[in-house]
PDB file of N, CA and C in Angstrom:
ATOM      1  N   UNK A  10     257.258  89.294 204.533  1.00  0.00           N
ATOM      2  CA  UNK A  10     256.047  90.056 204.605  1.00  0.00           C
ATOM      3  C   UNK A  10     255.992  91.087 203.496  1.00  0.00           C
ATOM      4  N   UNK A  11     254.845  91.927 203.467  1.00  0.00           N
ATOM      5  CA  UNK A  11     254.381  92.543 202.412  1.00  0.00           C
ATOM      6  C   UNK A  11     255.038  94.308 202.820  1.00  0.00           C
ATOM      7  N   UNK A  12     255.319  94.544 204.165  1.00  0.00           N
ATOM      8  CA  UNK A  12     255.401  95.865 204.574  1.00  0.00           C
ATOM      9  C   UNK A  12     256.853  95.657 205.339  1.00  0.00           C
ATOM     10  N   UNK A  13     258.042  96.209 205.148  1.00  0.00           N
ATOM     11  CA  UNK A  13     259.001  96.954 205.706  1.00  0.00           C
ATOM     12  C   UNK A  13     259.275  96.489 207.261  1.00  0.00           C
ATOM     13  N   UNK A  14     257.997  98.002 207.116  1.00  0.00           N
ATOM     14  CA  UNK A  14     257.801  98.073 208.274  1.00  0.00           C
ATOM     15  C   UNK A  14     257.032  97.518 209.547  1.00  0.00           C
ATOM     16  N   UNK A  15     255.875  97.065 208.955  1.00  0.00           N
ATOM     17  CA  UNK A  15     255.116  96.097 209.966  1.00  0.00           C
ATOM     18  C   UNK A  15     255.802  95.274 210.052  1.00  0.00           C
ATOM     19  N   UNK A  16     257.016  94.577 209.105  1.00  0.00           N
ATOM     20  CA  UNK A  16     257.636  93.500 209.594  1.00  0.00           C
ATOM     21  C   UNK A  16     258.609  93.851 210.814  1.00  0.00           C
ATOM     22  N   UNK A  17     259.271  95.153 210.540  1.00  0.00           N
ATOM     23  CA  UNK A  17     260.198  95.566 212.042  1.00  0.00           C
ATOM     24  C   UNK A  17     259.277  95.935 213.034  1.00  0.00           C
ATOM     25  N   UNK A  18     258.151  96.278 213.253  1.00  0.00           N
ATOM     26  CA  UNK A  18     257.430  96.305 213.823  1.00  0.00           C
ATOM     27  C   UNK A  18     256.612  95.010 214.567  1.00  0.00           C
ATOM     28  N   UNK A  19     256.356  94.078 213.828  1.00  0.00           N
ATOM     29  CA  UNK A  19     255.812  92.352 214.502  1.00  0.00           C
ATOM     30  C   UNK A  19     256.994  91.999 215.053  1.00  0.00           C
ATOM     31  N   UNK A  20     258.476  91.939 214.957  1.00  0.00           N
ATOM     32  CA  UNK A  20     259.689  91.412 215.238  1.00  0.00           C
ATOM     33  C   UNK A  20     259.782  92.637 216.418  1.00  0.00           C
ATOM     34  N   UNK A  21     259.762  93.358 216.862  1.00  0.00           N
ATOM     35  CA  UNK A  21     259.895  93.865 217.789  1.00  0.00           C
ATOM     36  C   UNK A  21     258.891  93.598 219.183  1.00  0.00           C
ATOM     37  N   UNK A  22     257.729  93.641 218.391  1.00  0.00           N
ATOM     38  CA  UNK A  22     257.014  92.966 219.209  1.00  0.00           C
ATOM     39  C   UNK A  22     257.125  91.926 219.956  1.00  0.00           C
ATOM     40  N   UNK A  23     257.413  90.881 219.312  1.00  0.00           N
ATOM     41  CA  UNK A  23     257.911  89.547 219.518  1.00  0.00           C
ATOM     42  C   UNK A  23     258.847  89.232 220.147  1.00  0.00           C
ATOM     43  N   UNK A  24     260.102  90.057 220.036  1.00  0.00           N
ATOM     44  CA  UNK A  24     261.403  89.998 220.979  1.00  0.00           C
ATOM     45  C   UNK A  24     261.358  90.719 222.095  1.00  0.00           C
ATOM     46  N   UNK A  25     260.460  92.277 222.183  1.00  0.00           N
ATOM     47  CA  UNK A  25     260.000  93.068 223.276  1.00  0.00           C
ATOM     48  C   UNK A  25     261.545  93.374 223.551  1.00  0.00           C
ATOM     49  N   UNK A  26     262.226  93.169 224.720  1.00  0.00           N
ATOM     50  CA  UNK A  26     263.406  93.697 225.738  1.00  0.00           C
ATOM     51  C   UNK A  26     264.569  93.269 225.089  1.00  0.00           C
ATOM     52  N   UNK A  27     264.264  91.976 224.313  1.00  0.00           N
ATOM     53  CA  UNK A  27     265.680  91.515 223.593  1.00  0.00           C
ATOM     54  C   UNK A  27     266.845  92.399 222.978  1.00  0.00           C
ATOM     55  N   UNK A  28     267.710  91.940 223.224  1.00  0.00           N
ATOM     56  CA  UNK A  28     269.006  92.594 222.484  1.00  0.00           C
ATOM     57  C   UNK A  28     269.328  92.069 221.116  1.00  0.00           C
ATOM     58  N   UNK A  29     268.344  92.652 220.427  1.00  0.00           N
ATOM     59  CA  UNK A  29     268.721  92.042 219.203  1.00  0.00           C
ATOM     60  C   UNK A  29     268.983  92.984 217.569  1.00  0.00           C
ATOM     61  N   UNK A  30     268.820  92.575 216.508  1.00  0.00           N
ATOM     62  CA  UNK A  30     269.313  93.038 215.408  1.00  0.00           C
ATOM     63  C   UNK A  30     268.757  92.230 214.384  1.00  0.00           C
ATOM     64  N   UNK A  31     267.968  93.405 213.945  1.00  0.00           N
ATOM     65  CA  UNK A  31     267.426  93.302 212.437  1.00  0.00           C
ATOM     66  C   UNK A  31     268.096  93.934 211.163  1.00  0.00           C
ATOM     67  N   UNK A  32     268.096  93.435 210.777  1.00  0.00           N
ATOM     68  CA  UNK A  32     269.076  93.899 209.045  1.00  0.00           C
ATOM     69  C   UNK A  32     268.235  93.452 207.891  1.00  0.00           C
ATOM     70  N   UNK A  33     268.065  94.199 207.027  1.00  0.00           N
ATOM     71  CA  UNK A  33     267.645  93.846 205.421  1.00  0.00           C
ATOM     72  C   UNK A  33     268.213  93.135 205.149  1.00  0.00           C
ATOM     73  N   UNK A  34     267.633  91.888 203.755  1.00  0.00           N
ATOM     74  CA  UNK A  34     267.794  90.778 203.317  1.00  0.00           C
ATOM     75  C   UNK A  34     267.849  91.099 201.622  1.00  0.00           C
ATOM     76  N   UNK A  35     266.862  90.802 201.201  1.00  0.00           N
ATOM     77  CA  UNK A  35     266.112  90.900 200.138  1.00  0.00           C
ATOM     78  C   UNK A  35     264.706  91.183 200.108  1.00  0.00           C
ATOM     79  N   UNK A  36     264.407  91.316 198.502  1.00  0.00           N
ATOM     80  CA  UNK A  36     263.013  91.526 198.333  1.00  0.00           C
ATOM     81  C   UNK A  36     262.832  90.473 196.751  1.00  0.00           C
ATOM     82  N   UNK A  37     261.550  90.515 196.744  1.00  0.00           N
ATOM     83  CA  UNK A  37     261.308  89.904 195.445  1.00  0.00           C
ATOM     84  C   UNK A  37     261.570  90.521 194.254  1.00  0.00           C
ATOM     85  N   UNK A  38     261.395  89.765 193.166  1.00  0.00           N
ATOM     86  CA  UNK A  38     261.518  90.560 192.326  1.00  0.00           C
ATOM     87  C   UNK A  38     260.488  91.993 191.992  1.00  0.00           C
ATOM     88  N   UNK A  39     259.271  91.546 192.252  1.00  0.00           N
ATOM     89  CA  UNK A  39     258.140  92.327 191.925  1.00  0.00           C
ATOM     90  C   UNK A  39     257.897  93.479 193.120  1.00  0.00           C
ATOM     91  N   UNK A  40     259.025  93.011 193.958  1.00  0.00           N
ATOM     92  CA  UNK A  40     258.965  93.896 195.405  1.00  0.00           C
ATOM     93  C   UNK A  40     257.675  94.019 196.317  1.00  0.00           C
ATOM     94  N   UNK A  41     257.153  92.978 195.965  1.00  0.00           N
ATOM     95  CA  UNK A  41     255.727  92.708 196.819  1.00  0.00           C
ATOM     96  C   UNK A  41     255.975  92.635 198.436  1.00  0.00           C
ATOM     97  N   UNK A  42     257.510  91.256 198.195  1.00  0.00           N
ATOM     98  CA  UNK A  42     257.560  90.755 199.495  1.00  0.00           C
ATOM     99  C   UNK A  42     258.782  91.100 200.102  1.00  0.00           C
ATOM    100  N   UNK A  43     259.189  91.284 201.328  1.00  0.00           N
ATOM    101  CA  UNK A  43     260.727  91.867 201.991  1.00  0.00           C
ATOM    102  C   UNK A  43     261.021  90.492 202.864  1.00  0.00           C
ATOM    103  N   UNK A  44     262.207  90.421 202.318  1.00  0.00           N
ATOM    104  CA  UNK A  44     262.859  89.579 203.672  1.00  0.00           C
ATOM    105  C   UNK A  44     264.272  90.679 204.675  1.00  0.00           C
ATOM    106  N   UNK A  45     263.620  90.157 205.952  1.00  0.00           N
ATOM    107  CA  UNK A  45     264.556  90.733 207.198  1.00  0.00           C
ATOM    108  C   UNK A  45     265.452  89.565 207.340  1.00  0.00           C
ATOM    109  N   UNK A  46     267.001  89.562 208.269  1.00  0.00           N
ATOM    110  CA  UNK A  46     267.472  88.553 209.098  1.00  0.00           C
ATOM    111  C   UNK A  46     267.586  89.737 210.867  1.00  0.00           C
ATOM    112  N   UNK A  47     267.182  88.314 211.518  1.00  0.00           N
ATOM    113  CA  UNK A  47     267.090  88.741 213.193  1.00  0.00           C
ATOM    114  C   UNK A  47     268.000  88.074 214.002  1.00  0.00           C
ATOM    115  N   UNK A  48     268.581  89.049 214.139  1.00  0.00           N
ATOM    116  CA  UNK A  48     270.044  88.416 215.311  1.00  0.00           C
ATOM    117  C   UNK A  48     269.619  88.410 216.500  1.00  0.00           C
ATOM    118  N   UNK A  49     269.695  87.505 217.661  1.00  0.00           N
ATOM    119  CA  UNK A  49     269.888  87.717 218.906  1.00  0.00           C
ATOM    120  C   UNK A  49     270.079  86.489 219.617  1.00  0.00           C
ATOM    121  N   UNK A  50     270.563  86.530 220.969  1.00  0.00           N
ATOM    122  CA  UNK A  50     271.079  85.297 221.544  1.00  0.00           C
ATOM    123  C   UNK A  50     270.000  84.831 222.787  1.00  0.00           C
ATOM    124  N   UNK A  51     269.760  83.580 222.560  1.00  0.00           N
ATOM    125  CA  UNK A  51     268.584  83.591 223.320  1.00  0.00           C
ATOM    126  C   UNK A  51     269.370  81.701 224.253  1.00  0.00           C
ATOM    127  N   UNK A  52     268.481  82.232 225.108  1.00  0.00           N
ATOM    128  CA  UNK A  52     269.295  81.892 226.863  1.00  0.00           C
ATOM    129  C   UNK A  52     268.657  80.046 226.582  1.00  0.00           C
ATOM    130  N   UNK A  53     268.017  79.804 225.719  1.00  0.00           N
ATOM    131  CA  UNK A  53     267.451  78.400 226.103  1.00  0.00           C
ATOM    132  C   UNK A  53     267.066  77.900 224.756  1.00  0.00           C
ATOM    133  N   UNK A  54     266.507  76.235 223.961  1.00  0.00           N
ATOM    134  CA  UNK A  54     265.767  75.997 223.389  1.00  0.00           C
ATOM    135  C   UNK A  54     264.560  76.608 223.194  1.00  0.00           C
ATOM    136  N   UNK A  55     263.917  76.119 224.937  1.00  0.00           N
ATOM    137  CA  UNK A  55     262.703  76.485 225.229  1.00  0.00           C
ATOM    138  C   UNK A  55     262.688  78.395 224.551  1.00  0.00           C
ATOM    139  N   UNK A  56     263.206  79.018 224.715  1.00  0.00           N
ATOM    140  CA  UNK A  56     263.261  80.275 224.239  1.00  0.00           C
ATOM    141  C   UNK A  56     263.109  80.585 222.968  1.00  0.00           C
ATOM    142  N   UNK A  57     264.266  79.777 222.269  1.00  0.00           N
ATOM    143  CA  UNK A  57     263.850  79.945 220.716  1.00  0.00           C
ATOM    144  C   UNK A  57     262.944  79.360 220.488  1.00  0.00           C
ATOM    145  N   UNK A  58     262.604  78.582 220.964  1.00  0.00           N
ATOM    146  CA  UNK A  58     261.050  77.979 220.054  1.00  0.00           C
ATOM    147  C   UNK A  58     260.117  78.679 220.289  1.00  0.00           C
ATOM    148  N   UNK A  59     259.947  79.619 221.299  1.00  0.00           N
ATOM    149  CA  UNK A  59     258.928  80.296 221.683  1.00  0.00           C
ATOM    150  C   UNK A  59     259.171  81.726 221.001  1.00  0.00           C
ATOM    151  N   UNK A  60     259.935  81.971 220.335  1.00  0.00           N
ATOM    152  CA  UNK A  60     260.041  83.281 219.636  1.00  0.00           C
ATOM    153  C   UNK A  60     260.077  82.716 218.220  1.00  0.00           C
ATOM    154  N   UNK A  61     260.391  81.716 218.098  1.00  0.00           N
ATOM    155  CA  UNK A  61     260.327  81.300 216.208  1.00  0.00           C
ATOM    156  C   UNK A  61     258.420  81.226 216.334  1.00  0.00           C
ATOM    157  N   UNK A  62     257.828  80.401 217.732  1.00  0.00           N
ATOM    158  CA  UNK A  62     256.527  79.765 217.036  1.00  0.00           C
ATOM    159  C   UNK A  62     255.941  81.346 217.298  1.00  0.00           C
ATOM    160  N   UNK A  63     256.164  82.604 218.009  1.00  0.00           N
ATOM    161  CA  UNK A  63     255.293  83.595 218.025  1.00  0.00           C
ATOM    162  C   UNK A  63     255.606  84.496 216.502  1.00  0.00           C
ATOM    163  N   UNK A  64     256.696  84.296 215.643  1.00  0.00           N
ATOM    164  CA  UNK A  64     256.712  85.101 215.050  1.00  0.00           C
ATOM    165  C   UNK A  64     256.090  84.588 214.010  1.00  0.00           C
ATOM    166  N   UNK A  65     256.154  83.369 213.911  1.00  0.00           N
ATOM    167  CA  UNK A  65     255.319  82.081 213.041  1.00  0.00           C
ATOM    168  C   UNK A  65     253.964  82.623 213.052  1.00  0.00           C
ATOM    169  N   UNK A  66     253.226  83.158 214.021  1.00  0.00           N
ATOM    170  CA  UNK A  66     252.308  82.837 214.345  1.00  0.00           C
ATOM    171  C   UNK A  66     251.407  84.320 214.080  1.00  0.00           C
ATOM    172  N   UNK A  67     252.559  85.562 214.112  1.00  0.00           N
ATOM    173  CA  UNK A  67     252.361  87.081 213.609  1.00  0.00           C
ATOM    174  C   UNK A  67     251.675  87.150 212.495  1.00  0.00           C
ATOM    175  N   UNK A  68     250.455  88.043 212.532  1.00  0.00           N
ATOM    176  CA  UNK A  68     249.717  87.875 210.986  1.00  0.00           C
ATOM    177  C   UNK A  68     250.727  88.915 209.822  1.00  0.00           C
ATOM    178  N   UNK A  69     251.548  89.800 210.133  1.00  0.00           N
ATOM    179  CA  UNK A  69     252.390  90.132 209.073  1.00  0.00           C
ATOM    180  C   UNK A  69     253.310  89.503 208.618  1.00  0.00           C
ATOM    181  N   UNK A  70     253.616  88.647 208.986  1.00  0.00           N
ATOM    182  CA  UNK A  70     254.774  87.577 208.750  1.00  0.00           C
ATOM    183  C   UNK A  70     254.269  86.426 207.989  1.00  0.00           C
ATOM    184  N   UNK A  71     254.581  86.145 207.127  1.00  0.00           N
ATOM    185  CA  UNK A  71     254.754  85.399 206.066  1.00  0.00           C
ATOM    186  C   UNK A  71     255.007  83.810 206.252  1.00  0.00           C
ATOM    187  N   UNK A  72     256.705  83.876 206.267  1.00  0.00           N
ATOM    188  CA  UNK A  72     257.462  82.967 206.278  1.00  0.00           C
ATOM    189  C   UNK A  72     258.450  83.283 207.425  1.00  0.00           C
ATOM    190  N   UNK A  73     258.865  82.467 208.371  1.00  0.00           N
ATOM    191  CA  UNK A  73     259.709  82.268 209.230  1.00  0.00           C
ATOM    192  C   UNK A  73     260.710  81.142 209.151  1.00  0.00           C
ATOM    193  N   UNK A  74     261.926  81.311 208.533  1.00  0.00           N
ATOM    194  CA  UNK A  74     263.290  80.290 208.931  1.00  0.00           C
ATOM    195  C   UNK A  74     263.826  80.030 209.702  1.00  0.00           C
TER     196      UNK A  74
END
């Protein structure tokens, strides 16, 4: 994403109660764009897919791996 912070901000959203962990990545060169990595352990498939397709689906979010 383009903002920092709206990105820790949509990822929080998204995980809500989760026990999880965000850490800085990189940025571009031109520093337009930030990449985060998001740690957390999630109880099912069904779970991760439902937090990869909502963050997928976040209008600050970009790209999701």
């Amino acid at each position: 994403g383009s903002d920092q912070g709206q990105l820790r901000s949509a990822i929080s959203e998204v995980v809500q109660d989760s026990s999880s962990t965000v850490s800085y990545s990189n940025a571009s060169k031109t520093g337009k764009y930030h990449c985060l990595n998001l740690e957390l352990v999630v109880h099912s498939e069904e779970n991760r897919n439902a937090i990869y397709q909502a963050l997928k689906a976040h209008p600050d979010i970009v790209l999701v791996l």
